[in-house]
Amino acid sequence: MADIGHRLIVKPEVVAETVVAMAQDHSVAEIVVGKRRDRPLEEMLLGSVSRTVLETSPLPVLVVDGQQ
């Protein structure tokens, strides 16, 4: 992953909307978000931010499992 460009941006706004807007503003190729793993029942579920980004983004979205 060392050759994958990335940038950390901290903004006090609605997270999912900001992720999609910033990705579009910066002409990124795809958005990478993490899958929620708080409790066993939620292992198969996406968190609300990941789900909203996945459902609203016109850009490709990759959902990764942070536990692997």
GROMACS .gro file of C-alpha atoms in nm:
model
   68
    1MET     CA    1   0.000   0.000   0.000
    2ALA     CA    2   0.301   0.227   0.014
    3ASP     CA    3   0.248   0.328  -0.348
    4ILE     CA    4  -0.121   0.411  -0.306
    5GLY     CA    5  -0.175   0.785  -0.278
    6HIS     CA    6  -0.377   0.896   0.022
    7ARG     CA    7  -0.457   1.204   0.227
    8LEU     CA    8  -0.603   1.248   0.575
    9ILE     CA    9  -0.856   1.532   0.594
   10VAL     CA   10  -1.027   1.627   0.919
   11LYS     CA   11  -1.348   1.829   0.890
   12PRO     CA   12  -1.619   1.885   1.154
   13GLU     CA   13  -1.912   1.805   0.924
   14VAL     CA   14  -2.147   1.520   0.832
   15VAL     CA   15  -1.900   1.240   0.765
   16ALA     CA   16  -2.053   1.046   0.473
   17GLU     CA   17  -2.153   1.357   0.280
   18THR     CA   18  -1.810   1.511   0.338
   19VAL     CA   19  -1.627   1.197   0.224
   20VAL     CA   20  -1.818   1.189  -0.105
   21ALA     CA   21  -1.790   1.566  -0.163
   22MET     CA   22  -1.416   1.574  -0.086
   23ALA     CA   23  -1.354   1.274  -0.310
   24GLN     CA   24  -1.529   1.450  -0.597
   25ASP     CA   25  -1.351   1.781  -0.526
   26HIS     CA   26  -1.012   1.607  -0.534
   27SER     CA   27  -1.091   1.390  -0.839
   28VAL     CA   28  -1.003   1.064  -0.665
   29ALA     CA   29  -1.025   0.733  -0.850
   30GLU     CA   30  -1.209   0.551  -0.571
   31ILE     CA   31  -1.312   0.582  -0.207
   32VAL     CA   32  -1.196   0.324   0.049
   33VAL     CA   33  -1.404   0.284   0.366
   34GLY     CA   34  -1.388   0.038   0.655
   35LYS     CA   35  -1.652  -0.215   0.752
   36ARG     CA   36  -1.795  -0.197   1.104
   37ARG     CA   37  -1.688  -0.476   1.341
   38ASP     CA   38  -1.806  -0.363   1.683
   39ARG     CA   39  -2.013  -0.667   1.778
   40PRO     CA   40  -2.047  -1.021   1.638
   41LEU     CA   41  -2.399  -0.952   1.507
   42GLU     CA   42  -2.267  -0.653   1.311
   43GLU     CA   43  -1.976  -0.839   1.150
   44MET     CA   44  -2.175  -0.874   0.829
   45LEU     CA   45  -2.315  -0.522   0.842
   46LEU     CA   46  -2.175  -0.193   0.726
   47GLY     CA   47  -2.169   0.107   0.955
   48SER     CA   48  -2.395   0.399   0.869
   49VAL     CA   49  -2.108   0.605   0.722
   50SER     CA   50  -1.982   0.321   0.501
   51ARG     CA   51  -2.334   0.235   0.389
   52THR     CA   52  -2.420   0.598   0.305
   53VAL     CA   53  -2.095   0.648   0.112
   54LEU     CA   54  -2.156   0.323  -0.078
   55GLU     CA   55  -2.515   0.418  -0.161
   56THR     CA   56  -2.458   0.783  -0.255
   57SER     CA   57  -2.116   0.801  -0.417
   58PRO     CA   58  -2.096   0.830  -0.796
   59LEU     CA   59  -1.735   0.708  -0.758
   60PRO     CA   60  -1.630   0.346  -0.705
   61VAL     CA   61  -1.626   0.251  -0.334
   62LEU     CA   62  -1.411  -0.026  -0.185
   63VAL     CA   63  -1.523  -0.156   0.156
   64VAL     CA   64  -1.244  -0.320   0.356
   65ASP     CA   65  -1.241  -0.524   0.674
   66GLY     CA   66  -1.001  -0.355   0.915
   67GLN     CA   67  -0.951  -0.679   1.111
   68GLN     CA   68  -0.757  -0.854   0.835
   0.00000   0.00000   0.00000
